[in-house]
CSV table of C-alpha atoms in Angstrom, one decimal:
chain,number,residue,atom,x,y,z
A,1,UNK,CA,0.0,0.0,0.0
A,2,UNK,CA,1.1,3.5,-1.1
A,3,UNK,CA,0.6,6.3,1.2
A,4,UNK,CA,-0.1,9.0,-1.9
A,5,UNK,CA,0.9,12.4,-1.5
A,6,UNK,CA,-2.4,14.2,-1.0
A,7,UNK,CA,-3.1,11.6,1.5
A,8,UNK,CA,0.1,12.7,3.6
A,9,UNK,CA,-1.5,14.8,5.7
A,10,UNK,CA,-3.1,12.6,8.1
A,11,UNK,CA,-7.1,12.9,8.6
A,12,UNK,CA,-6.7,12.3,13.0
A,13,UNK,CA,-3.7,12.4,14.9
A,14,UNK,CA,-3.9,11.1,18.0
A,15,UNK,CA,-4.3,13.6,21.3
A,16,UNK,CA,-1.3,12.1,22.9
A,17,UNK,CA,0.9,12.4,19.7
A,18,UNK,CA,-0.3,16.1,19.5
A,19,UNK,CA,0.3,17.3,22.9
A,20,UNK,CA,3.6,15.8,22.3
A,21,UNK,CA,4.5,17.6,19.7
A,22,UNK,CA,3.9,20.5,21.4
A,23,UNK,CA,5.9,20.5,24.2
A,24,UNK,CA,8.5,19.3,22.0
A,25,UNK,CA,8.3,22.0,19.8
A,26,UNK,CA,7.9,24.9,22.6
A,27,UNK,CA,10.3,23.6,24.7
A,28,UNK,CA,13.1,23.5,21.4
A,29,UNK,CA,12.3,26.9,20.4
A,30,UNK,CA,12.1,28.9,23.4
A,31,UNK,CA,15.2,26.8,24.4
A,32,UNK,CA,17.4,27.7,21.7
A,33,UNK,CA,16.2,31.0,20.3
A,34,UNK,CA,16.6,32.3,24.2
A,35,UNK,CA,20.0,30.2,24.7
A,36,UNK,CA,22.3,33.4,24.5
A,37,UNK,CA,20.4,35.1,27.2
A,38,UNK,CA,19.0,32.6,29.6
A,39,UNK,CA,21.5,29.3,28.7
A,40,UNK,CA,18.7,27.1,29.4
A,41,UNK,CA,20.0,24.3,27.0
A,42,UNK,CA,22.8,23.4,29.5
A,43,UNK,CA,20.4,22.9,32.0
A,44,UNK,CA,17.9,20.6,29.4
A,45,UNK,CA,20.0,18.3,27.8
A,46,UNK,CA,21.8,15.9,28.7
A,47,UNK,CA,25.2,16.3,29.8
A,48,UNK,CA,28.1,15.3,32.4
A,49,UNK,CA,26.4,17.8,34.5
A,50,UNK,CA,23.6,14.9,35.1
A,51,UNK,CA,26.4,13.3,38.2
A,52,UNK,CA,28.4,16.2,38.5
A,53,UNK,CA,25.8,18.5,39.5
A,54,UNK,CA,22.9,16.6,40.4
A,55,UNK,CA,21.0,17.6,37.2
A,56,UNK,CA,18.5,14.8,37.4
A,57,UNK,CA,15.6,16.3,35.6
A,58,UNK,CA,18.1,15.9,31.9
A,59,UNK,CA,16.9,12.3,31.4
A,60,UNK,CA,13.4,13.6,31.1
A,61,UNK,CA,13.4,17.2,29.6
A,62,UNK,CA,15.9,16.7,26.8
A,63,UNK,CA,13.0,14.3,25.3
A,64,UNK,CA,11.9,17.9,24.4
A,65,UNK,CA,14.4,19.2,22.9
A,66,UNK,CA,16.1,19.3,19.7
A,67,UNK,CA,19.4,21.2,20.7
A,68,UNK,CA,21.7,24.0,18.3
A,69,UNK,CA,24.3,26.1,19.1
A,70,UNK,CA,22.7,28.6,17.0
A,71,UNK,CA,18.4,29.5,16.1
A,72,UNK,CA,19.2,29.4,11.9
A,73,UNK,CA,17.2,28.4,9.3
A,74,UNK,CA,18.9,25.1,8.9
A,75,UNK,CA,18.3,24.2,12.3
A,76,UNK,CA,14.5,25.1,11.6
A,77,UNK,CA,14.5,22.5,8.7
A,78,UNK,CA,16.1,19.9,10.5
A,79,UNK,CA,13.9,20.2,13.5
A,80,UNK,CA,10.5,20.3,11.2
A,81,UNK,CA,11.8,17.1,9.3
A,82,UNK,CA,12.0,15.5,12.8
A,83,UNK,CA,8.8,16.7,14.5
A,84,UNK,CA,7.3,15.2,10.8
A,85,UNK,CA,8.3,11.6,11.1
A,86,UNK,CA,7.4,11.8,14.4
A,87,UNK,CA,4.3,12.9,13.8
A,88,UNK,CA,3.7,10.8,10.8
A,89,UNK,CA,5.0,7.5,12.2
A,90,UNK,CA,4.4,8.0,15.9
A,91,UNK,CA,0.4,8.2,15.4
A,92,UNK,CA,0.0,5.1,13.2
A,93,UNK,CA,2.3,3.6,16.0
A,94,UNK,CA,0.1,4.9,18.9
A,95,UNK,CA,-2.9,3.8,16.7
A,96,UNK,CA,-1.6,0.2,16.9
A,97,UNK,CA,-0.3,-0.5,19.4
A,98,UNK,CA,-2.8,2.2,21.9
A,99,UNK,CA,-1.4,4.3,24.6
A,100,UNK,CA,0.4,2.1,27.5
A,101,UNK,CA,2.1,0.1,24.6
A,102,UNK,CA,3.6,3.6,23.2
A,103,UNK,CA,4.5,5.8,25.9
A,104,UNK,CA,6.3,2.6,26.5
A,105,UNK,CA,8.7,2.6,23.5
A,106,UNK,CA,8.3,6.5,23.5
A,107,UNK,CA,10.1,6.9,27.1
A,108,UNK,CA,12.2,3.6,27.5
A,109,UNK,CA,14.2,4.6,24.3
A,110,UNK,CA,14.5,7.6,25.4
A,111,UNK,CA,16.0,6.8,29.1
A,112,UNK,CA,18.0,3.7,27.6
A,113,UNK,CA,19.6,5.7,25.1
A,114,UNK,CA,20.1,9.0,27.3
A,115,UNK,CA,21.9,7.0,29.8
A,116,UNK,CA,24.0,5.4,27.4
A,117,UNK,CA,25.3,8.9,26.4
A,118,UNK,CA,25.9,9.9,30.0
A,119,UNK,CA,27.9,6.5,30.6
A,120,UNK,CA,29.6,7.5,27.6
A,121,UNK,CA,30.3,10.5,28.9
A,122,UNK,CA,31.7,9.6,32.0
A,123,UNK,CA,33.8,6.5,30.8
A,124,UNK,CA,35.4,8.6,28.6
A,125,UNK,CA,35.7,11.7,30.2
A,126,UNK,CA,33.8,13.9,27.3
A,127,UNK,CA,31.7,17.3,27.8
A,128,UNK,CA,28.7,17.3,25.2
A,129,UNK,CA,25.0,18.4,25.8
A,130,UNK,CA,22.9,15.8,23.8
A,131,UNK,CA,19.6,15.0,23.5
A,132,UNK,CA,17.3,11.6,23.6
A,133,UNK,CA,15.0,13.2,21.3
A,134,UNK,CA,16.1,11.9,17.7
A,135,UNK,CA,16.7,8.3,19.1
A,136,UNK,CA,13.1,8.3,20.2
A,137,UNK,CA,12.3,9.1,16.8
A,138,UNK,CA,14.4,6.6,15.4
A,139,UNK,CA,12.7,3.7,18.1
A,140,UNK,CA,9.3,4.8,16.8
A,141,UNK,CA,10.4,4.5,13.1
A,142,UNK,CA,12.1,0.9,13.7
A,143,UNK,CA,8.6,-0.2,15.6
A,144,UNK,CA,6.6,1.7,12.3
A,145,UNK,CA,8.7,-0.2,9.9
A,146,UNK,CA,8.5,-3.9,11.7
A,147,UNK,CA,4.7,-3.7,11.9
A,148,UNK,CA,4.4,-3.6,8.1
A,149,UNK,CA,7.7,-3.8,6.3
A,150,UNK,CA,6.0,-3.8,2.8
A,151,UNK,CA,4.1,-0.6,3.0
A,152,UNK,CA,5.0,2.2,1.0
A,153,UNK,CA,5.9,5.5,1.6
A,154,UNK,CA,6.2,8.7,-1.3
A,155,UNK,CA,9.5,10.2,0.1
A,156,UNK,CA,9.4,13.7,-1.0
A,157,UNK,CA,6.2,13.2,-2.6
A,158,UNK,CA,8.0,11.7,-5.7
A,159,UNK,CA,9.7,8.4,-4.8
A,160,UNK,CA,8.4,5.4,-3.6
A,161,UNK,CA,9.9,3.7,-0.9
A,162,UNK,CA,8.8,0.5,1.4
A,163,UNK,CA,8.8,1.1,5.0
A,164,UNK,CA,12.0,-1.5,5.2
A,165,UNK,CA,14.1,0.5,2.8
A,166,UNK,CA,12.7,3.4,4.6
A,167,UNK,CA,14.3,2.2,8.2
A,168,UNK,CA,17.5,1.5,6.3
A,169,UNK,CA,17.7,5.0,5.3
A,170,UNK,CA,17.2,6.1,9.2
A,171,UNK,CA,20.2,3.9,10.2
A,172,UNK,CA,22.1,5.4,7.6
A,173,UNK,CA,21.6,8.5,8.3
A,174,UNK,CA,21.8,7.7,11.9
A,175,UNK,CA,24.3,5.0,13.3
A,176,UNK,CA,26.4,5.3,10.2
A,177,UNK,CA,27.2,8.7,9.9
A,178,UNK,CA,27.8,9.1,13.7
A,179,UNK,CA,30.2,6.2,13.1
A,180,UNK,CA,31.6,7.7,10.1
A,181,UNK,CA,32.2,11.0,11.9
A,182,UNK,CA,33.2,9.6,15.2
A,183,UNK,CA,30.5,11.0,17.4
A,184,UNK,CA,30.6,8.4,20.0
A,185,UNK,CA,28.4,9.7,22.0
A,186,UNK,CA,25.7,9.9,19.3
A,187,UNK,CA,26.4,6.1,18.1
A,188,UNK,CA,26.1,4.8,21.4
A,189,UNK,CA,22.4,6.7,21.5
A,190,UNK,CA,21.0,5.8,17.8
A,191,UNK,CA,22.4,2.4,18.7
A,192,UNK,CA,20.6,1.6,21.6
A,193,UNK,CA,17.5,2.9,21.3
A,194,UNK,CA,17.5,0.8,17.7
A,195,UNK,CA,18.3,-2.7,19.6
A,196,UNK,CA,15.8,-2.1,22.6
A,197,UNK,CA,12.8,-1.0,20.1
A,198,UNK,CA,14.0,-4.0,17.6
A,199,UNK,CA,13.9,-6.6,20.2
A,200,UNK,CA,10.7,-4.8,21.8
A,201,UNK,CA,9.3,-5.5,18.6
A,202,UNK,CA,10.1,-8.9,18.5
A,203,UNK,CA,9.7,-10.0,22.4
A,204,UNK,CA,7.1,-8.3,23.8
A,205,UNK,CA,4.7,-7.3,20.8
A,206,UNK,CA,5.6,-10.1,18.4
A,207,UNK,CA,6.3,-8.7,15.6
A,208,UNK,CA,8.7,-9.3,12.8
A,209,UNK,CA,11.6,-8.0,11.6
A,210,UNK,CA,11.0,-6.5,8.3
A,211,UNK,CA,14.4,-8.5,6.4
A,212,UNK,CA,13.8,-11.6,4.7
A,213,UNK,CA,16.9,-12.7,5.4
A,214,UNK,CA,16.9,-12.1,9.3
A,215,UNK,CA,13.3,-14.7,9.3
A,216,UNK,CA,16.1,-17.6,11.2
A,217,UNK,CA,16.8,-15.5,13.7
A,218,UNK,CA,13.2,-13.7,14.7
A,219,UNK,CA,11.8,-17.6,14.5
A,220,UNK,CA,15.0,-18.3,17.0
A,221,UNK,CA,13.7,-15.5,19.3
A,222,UNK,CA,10.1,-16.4,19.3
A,223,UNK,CA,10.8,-19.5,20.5
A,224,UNK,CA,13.0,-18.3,22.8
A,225,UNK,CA,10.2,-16.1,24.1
A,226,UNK,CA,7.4,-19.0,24.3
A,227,UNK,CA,10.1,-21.6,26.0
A,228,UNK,CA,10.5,-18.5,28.7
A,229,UNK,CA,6.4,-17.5,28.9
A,230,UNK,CA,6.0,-21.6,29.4
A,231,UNK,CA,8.3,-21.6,32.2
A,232,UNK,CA,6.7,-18.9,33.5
A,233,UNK,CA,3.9,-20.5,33.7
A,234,UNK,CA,4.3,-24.0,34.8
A,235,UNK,CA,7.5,-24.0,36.7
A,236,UNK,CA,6.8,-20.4,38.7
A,237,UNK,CA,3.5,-19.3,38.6
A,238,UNK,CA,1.9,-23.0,38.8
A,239,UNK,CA,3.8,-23.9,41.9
A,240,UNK,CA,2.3,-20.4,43.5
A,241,UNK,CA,-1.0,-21.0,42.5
A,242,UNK,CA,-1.1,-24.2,44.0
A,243,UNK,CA,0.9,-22.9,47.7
A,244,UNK,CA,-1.9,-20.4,47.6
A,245,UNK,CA,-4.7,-22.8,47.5
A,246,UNK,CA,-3.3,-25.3,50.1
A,247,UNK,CA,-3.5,-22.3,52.1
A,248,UNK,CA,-6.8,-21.4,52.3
């Protein structure tokens, strides 16, 4: 299926995604438009100032923020892209999956990746302010693109792309240019917020991964996950159940 470009703009988005959005996107610009004055980004993102300082509140409020050194016009591009894939493929994820199953993927990638920056950080001694904001994005996309690898996408309006190829371009343009360019920090983020939402996917709402040629492997996890749920059941929660009648 082909998501046509006068069909891009979507008919409902979902209350949750919108309020979202909105904080995202007042938090981002009164952040870094009123940086030179009021600094407010070093106290937002995240940074070494997390353990040094006590700054506890980063994990949470730089899931708001898109940070720049500078308010330009490029950085006004880059952030609208962002807030549109979020907006895009976070409401036919909420849709899904409804609103416990996203705000779980929405704030576990978030704190996994964030504190893989800050141990990042600390292990090897580098002063950044980062934000768990794009490798959110990229959890929801990698979540989109598993529950139907096959559906299509106009990127740009012109070309069409299938959500797999579509998740390939995010790692690109994620994981392997912060390889490329060495930004640790940033590859350690994109990285894992991809494995938790990949094996989220898999584990805990059965999906599949959208390669062919990864089907072994999802099959070995699956059973993995049943063999686990079976011995949940009969060796731990069967023995409880049965302790718990004796004792009435």
């Amino acid at each position: 299926m082909t998501i046509p470009p006068w069909q891009f703009q979507r008919a409902y988005t979902p209350e949750l995604v919108k309020r979202l959005l909105q904080i995202t996107a007042f938090v981002t610009l009164v952040s870094v438009s009123l940086d030179p004055w009021l600094g407010l980004q070093q106290y937002l993102t995240l940074s070494p100032q997390f353990y040094t300082d006590f700054y506890i509140w980063q994990p949470i409020t730089s899931l708001f923020l898109l940070p720049s050194p500078v308010f330009t016009f490029g950085f006004l591009i880059d952030f609208a892209f962002a807030m549109l894939v979020f907006w895009l493929f976070g409401s036919i994820v909420y849709e899904r999956l409804g609103k416990a199953k996203f705000l779980t993927v929405y704030f576990a990638s978030a704190f996994i990746s964030g504190f893989a920056s800050l141990w990042v950080m600390q292990h090897f001694q580098i002063f950044a302010h980062t934000s768990s904001f794009m490798p959110m994005v990229l959890a929801i996309t990698t979540i989109w693109a598993m529950m139907d690898p096959y559906q299509e996408i106009l990127l740009f309006f012109v070309l069409p792309l299938k959500a797999k190829w579509v998740l390939v371009v995010a790692l690109f343009g994620t994981l392997f240019v912060s390889f490329i360019q060495q930004e640790i920090i940033g590859f350690s983020a994109y990285l894992t917020a991809f494995i938790f939402s990949y094996f989220w996917g898999l584990l805990a709402l059965g999906l599949r991964s959208p390669f062919n040629w990864m089907t072994g492997f999802d099959s070995l996890l699956h059973k993995l996950r049943l063999g686990m749920s079976r011995f949940w059941q009969w060796r731990i929660m069967s023995p409880l159940r049965r302790a718990k009648d004796t004792m009435r």
